[in-house]
Short mmCIF file of C-alpha atoms and ligand atoms in Angstrom, two decimals:
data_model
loop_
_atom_site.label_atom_id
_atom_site.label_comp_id
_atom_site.label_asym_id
_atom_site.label_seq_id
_atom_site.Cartn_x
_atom_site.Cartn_y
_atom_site.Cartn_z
CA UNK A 1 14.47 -12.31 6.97
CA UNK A 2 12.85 -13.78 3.74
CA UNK A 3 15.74 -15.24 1.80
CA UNK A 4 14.52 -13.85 -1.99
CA UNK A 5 14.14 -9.89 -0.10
CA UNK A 6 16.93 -7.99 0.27
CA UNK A 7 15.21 -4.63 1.27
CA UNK A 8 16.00 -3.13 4.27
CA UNK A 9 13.23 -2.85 6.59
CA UNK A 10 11.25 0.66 6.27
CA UNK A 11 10.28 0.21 9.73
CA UNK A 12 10.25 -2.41 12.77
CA UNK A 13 6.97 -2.35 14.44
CA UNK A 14 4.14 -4.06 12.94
CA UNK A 15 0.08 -4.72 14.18
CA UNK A 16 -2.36 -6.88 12.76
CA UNK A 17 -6.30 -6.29 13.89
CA UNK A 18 -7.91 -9.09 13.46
CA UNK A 19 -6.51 -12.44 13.13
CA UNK A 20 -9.15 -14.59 10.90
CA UNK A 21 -7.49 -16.30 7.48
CA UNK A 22 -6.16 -13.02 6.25
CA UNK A 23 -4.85 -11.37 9.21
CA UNK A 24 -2.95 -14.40 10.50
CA UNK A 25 -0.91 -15.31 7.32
CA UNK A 26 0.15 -11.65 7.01
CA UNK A 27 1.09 -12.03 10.54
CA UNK A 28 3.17 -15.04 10.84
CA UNK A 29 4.98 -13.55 7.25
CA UNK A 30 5.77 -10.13 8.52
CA UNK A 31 7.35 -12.28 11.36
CA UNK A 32 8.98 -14.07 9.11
CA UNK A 33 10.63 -10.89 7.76
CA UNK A 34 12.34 -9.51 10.97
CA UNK A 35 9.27 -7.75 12.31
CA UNK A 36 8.24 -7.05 15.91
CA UNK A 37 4.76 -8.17 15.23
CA UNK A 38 1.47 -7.79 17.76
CA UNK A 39 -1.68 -9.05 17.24
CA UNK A 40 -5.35 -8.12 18.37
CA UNK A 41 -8.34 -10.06 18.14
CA UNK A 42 -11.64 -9.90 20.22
CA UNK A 43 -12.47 -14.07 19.83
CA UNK A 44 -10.15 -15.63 22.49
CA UNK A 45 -7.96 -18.07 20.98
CA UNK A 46 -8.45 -16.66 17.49
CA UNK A 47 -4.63 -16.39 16.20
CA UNK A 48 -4.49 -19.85 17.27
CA UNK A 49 -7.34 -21.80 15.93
CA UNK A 50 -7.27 -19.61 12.28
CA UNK A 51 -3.37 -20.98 12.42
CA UNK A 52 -4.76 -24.52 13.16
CA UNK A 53 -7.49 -24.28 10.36
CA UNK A 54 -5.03 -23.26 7.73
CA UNK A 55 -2.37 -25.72 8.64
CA UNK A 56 -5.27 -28.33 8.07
CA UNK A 57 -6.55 -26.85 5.52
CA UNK A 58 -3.91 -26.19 3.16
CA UNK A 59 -2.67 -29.94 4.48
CA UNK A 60 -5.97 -31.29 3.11
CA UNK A 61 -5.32 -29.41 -0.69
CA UNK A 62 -1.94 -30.60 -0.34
CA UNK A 63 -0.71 -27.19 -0.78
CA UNK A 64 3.06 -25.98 -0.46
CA UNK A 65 2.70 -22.85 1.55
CA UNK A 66 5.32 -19.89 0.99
CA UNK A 67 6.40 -20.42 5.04
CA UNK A 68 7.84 -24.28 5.00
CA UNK A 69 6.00 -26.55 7.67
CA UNK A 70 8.58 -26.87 9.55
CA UNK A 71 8.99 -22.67 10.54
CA UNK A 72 5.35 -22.73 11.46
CA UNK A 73 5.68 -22.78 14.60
CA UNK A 74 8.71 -20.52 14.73
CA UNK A 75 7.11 -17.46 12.78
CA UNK A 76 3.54 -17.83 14.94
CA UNK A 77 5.86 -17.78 18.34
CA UNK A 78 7.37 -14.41 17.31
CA UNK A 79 3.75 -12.83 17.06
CA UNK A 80 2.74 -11.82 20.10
CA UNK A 81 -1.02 -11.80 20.74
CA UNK A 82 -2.65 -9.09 22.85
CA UNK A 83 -5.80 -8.78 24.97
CA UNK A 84 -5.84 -5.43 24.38
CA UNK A 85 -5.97 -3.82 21.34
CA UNK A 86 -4.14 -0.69 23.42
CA UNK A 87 -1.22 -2.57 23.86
CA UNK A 88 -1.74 -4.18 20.57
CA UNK A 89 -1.23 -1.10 18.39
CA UNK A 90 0.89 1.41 21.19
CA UNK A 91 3.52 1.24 19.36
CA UNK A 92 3.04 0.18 16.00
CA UNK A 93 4.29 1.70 13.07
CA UNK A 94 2.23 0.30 10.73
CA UNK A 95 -1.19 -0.72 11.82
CA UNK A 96 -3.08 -3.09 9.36
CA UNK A 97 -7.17 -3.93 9.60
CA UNK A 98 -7.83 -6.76 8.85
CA UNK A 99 -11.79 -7.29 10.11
CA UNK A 100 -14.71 -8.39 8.21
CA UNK A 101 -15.67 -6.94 5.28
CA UNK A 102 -18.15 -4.62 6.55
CA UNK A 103 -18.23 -1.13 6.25
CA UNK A 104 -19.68 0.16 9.55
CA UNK A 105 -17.25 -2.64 11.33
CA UNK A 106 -14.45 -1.06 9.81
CA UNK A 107 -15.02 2.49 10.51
CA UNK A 108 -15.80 1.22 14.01
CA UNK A 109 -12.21 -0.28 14.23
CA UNK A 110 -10.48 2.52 12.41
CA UNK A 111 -12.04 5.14 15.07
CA UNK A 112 -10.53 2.69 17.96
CA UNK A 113 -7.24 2.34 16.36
CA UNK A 114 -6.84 5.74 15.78
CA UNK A 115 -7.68 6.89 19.27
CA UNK A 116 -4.65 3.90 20.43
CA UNK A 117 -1.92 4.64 17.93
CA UNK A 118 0.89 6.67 17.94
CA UNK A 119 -0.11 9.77 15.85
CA UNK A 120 2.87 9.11 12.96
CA UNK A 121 1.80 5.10 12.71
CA UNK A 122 0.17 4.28 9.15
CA UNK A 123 -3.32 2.95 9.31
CA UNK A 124 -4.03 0.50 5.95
CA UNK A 125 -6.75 -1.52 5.27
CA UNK A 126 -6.45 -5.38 3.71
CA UNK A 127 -10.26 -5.06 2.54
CA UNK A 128 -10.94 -6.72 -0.73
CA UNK A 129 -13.27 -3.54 -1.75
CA UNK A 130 -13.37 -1.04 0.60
CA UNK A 131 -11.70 2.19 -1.03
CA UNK A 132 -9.27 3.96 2.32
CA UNK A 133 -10.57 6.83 1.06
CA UNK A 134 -13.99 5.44 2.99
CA UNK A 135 -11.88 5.15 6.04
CA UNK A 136 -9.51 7.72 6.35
CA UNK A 137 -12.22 9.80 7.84
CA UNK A 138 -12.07 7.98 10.82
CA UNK A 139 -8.53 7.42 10.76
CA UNK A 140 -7.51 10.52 12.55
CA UNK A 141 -4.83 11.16 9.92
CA UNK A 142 -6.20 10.82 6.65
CA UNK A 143 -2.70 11.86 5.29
CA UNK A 144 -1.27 8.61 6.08
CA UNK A 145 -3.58 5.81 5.14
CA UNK A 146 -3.88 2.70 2.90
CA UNK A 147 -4.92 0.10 1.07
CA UNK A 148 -2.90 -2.49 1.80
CA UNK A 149 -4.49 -5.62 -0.46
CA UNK A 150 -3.11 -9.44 0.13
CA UNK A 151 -4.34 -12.41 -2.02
CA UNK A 152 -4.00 -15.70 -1.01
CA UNK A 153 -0.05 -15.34 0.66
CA UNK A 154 0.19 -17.98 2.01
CA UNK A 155 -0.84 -20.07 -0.93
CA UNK A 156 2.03 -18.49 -2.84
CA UNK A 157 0.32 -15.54 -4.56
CA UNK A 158 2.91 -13.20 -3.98
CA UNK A 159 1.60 -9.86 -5.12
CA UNK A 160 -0.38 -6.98 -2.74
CA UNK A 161 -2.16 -3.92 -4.30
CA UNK A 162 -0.91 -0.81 -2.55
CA UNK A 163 -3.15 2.20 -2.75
CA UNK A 164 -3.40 5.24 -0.83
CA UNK A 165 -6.73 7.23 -0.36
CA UNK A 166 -7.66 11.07 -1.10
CA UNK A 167 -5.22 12.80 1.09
CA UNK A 168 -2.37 10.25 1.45
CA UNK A 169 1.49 11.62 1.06
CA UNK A 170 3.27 10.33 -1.94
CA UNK A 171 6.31 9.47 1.21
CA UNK A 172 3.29 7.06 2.87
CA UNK A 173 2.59 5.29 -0.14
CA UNK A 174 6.25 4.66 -0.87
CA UNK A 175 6.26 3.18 2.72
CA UNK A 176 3.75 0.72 2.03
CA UNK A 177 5.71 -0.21 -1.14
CA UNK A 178 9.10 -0.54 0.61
CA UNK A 179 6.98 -2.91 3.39
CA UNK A 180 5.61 -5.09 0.96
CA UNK A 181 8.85 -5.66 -0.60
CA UNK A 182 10.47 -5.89 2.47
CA UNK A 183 8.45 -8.88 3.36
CA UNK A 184 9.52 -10.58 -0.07
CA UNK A 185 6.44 -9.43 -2.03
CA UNK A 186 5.72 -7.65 -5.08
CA UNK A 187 3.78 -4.17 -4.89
CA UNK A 188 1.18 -3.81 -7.38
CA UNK A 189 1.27 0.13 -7.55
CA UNK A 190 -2.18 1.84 -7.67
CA UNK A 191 -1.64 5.38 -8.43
CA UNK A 192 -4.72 6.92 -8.56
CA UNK A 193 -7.68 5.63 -6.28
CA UNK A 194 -9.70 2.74 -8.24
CA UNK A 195 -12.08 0.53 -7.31
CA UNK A 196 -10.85 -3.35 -7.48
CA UNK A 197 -7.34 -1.78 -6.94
CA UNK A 198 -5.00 -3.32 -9.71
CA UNK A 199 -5.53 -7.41 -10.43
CA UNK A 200 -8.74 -7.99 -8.81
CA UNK A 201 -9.85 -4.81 -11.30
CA UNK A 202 -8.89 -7.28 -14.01
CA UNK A 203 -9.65 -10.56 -12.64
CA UNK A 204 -12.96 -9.31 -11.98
CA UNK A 205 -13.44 -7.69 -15.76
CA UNK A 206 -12.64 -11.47 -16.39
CA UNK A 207 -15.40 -12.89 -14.15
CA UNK A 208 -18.01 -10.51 -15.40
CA UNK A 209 -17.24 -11.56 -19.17
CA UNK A 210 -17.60 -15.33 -18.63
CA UNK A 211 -20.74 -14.85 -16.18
CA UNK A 212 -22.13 -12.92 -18.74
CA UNK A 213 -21.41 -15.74 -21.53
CA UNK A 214 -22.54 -18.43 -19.30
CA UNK A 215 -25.35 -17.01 -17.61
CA UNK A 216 -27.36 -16.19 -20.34
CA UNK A 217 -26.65 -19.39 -22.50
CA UNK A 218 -23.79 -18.01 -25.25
CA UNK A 219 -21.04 -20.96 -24.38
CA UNK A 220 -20.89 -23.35 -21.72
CA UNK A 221 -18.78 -23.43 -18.84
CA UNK A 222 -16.47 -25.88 -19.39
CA UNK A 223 -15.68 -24.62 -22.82
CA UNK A 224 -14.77 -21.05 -21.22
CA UNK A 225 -12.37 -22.96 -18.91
CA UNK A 226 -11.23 -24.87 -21.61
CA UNK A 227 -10.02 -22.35 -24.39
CA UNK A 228 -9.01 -20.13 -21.22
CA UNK A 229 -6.18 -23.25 -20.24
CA UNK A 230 -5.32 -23.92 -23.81
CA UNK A 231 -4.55 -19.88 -24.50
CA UNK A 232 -2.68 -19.39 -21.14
CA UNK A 233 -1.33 -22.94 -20.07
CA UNK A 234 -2.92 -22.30 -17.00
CA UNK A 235 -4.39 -25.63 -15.24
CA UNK A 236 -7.54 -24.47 -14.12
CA UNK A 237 -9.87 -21.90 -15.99
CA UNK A 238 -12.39 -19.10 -14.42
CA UNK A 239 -14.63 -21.20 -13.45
CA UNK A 240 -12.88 -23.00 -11.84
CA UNK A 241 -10.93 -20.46 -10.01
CA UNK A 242 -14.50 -19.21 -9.08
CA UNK A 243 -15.15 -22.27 -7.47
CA UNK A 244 -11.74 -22.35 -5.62
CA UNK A 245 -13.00 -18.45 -4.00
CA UNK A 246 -16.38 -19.49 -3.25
CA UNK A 247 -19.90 -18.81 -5.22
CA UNK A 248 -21.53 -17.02 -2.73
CA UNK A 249 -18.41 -14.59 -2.18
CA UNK A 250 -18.56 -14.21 -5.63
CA UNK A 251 -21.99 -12.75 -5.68
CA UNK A 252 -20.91 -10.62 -2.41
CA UNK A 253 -18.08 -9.24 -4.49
CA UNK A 254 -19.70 -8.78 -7.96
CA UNK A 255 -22.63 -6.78 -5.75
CA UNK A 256 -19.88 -4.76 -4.59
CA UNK A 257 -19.35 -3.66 -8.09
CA UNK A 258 -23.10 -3.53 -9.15
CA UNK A 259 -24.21 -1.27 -6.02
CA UNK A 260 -21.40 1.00 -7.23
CA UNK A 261 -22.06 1.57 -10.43
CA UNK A 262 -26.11 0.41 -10.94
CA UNK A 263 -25.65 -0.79 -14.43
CA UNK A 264 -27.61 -3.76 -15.07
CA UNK A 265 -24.16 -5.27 -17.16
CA UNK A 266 -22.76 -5.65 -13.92
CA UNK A 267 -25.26 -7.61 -11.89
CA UNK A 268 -24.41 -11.16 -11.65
CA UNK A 269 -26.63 -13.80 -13.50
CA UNK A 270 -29.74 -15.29 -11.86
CA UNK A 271 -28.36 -18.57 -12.74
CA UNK A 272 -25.39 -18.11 -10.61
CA UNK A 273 -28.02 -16.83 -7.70
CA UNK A 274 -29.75 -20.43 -8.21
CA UNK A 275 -26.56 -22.23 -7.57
CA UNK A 276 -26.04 -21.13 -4.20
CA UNK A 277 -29.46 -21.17 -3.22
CA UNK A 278 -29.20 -24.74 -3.80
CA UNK A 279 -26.00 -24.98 -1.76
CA UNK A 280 -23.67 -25.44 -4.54
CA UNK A 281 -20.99 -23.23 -3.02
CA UNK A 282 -17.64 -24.24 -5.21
CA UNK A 283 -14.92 -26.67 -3.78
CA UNK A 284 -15.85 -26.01 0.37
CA UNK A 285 -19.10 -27.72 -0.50
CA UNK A 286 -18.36 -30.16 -2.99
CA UNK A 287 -19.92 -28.88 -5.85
CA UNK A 288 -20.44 -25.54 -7.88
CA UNK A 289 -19.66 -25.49 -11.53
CA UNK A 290 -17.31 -28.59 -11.11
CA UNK A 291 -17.95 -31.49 -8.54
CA UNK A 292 -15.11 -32.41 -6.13
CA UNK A 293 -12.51 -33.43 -5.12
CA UNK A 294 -12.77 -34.90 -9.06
CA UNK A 295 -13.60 -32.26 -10.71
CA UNK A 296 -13.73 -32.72 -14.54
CA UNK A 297 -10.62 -29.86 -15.92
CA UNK A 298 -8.31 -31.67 -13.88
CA UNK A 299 -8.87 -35.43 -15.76
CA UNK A 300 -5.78 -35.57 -18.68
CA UNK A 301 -8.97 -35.34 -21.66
CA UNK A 302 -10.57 -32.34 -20.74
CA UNK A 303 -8.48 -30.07 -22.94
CA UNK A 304 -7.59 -32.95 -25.46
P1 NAD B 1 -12.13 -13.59 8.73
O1 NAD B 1 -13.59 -13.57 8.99
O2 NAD B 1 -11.42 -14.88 8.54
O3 NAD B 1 -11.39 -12.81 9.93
C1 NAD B 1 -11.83 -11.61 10.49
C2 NAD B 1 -11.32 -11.54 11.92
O4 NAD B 1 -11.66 -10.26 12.44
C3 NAD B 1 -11.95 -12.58 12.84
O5 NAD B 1 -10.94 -13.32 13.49
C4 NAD B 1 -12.76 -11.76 13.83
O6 NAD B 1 -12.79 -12.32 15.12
C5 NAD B 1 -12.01 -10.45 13.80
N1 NAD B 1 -12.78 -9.30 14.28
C6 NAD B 1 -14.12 -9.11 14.25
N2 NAD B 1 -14.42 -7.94 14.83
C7 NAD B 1 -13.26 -7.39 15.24
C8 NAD B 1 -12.92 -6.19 15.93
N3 NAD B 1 -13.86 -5.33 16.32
N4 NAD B 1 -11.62 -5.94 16.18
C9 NAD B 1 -10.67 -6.82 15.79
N5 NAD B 1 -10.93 -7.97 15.17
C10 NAD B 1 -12.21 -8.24 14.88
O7 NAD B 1 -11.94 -12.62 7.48
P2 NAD B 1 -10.75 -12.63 6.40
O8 NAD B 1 -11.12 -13.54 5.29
O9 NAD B 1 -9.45 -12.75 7.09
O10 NAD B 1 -10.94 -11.16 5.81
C11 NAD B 1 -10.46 -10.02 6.50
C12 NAD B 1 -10.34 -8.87 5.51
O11 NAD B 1 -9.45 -9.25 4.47
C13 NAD B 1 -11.65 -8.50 4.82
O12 NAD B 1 -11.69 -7.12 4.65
C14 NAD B 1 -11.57 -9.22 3.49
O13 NAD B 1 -12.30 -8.57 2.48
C15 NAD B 1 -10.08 -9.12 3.21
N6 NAD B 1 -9.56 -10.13 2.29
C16 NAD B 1 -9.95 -11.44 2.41
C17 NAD B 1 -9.42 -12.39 1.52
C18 NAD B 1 -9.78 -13.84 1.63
O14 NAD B 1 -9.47 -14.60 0.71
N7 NAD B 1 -10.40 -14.30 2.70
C19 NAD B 1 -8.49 -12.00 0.53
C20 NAD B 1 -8.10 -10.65 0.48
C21 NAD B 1 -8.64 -9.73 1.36
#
C-alpha cells in the first residue's frame, strides 16, 4: 500500500492495455497500491523494455521517481503480463486503455475489450484528448466509462483528471475517484464533459497565450519564461516546460484543439511549425527554444 493513502481499496482487480511510457508507470503504481494487476500488450517484451527505458531515462535526468529504485523491481514482479488480452482483462474490474493516441486505434481496442470483460468492469481511457464520450459507443456499456487522465506519475506529478462521458453513473465516477486516491493520488474532478479535462484545459490556455506572444513577435521567449519564474517561483517557465513535452507533440496537441474548434486563434504559430521542421524537437533532441543539457533559465543570471 502507498504509505501517504489511507483509502481503502474500491476494488482489487486492475488491467492495463498497453504498456508503452504511460501504461507501465500506472502499472507498476497500482501494484504498488495492493492491486492484482494484469497487463496486455501486442509488442513482445513491451512491459519490459518501456520499464528499462524509463529506469534509464529518468536515471539520465537524474530524476527521483515517486516508486524508490530500490522497489522497482518489486512493484514490476507483481504485474503480471499476458499474451492474451482475454486473460488480460477476464477479470478485471477496472480496465484502463492506454494505446496510442489515435482515434480509430482506440475504438478498435475498446470494441475488443468490451467483447473480453466482465459486463460490470469499468472501461476508462488515459488519452490526453480523446473525450470517453467518443468511446463509450464501443464500450458495450456506455454507463460505466471514463476518462481516466495521468501526467507524468512517475515523475512525481501526482494529480489524474477523472471524467466520465455522456451516459456515465454518478456511482462510476465516484469509483474512479476512490481508485485514484486509493493509489495515493489526487482526483482532479471533471464534472461536466470538457475538452482538455481540468489542468491540461489550463495549461494549455497557458501555451496558447505565450505561442501567441512569441509567435508573432510581441515578447521574446526567454522573457515569457522569465517573468513566468519570477511571479510563480517556479524554476523553469512555459517554454521551457514545452521543451521538456516535446515540440512536435505540442503541435499534435494544440491541432487537437484547433480541429475542434476551427478558430484561427487557436492554430499554433508557423514559427513553431519551422522549428520542428528543422529538427529542433525540445530537450530529446538537444535543442528547441533552449539548447541542452545547458539550457540558458537554468544558469543562476537568467532571472537576475
Ligand atoms: P506509447 O506509444 O509509449 O505506448 C502505447 C503502447 O500501446 C505501446 O506499447 C504499443 O505497443 C501499445 N499498443 C499498440 N496497439 C495496441 C493494441 N491494439 N492493444 C494493446 N496495446 C497496443 O504511448 P504513451 O505515451 O504511453 O501514451 C498512451 C496514451 O496515454 C495515449 O492516449 C496518450 O495520449 C496518453 N498520455 C500520454 C502521456 C505522455 O506523456 N506520454 C501523458 C498523458 C496521457
Amino acid at each position: 500500500m502507498p504509505k501517504k493513502s489511507s483509502t481503502p481499496l474500491p476494488l482489487k482487480r486492475f488491467a492495463v492495455v498497453g504498456t508503452g511510457i504511460q501504461g507501465t508507470q500506472i502499472a507498476m503504481i497500482a501494484a504498488r497500491a495492493g492491486y492484482e494487476v494484469a497487463v496486455y500488450d501486442p509488442r513482445p517484451g513491451a512491459f519490459r523494455q518501456t520499464f528499462e527505458k524509463l529506469r534509464a531515462d529518468l536515471k539520465a535526468k537524474k530524476v527521483k521517481p515517486l516508486i524508490p529504485w530500490n522497489r522497482w523491481e518489486e512493484c514490476a514482479r507483481k504485474v503480471r503480463h499476458l499474451r492474451d488480452l482475454d486473460k488480460a482483462v477476464a477479470r478485471a474490474e477496472l480496465v484502463l486503455e492506454a494505446v496510442p493516441e489515435n482515434l480509430e486505434l482506440k475504438k478498435e481496442v475498446w470494441r475488443e475489450i468490451a467483447a473480453k470483460a466482465p459486463p460490470g468492469a469499468i472501461l476508462a481511457t488515459n488519452s490526453s484528448s480523446i473525450p470517453v464520450s467518443r468511446l463509450e459507443g464501443e464500450s458495450g456499456r456506455p454507463e460505466r466509462v471514463l476518462n481516466i487522465h495521468f501526467y507524468f506519475p512517475m515523475q512525481g506529478v501526482t494529480m489524474v483528471d477523472v471524467m466520465g462521458g455522456s451516459r456515465t453513473l454518478p456511482e462510476v465516477l465516484e469509483t474512479g475517484i476512490a481508485w485514484v486516491r486509493s493509489i495515493g493520488f489526487v482526483p482532479l474532478t471533471v464534472n461536466k464533459e470538457l475538452l482538455g479535462f481540468c489542468f491540461n484545459r489550463v495549461w494549455r490556455a497557458v501555451k496558447r497565450e505565450v505561442l501567441f506572444m512569441w509567435g508573432n513577435g510581441y515578447v521574446d521567449f526567454q522573457d515569457i519564461d522569465r517573468a513566468w519564474m519570477i511571479f510563480t517561483g517556479m524554476k523553469e517557465g512555459p517554454f521551457a516546460l514545452m521543451d521538456k513535452v516535446g515540440l512536435d507533440v505540442i503541435w499534435d496537441i494544440e491541432m487537437v484543439y484547433y480541429n475542434e474548434s476551427r478558430d484561427p486563434k487557436d492554430h499554433p504559430p508557423q514559427a513553431l511549425k519551422e522549428m520542428i521542421a528543422r529538427g529542433e524537437l525540445g530537450v530529446k533532441s538537444g535543442k528547441g527554444f533552449y539548447t541542452y543539457p545547458d539550457p540558458a533559465f537554468l544558469r543562476p543570471d537568467f532571472i537576475r
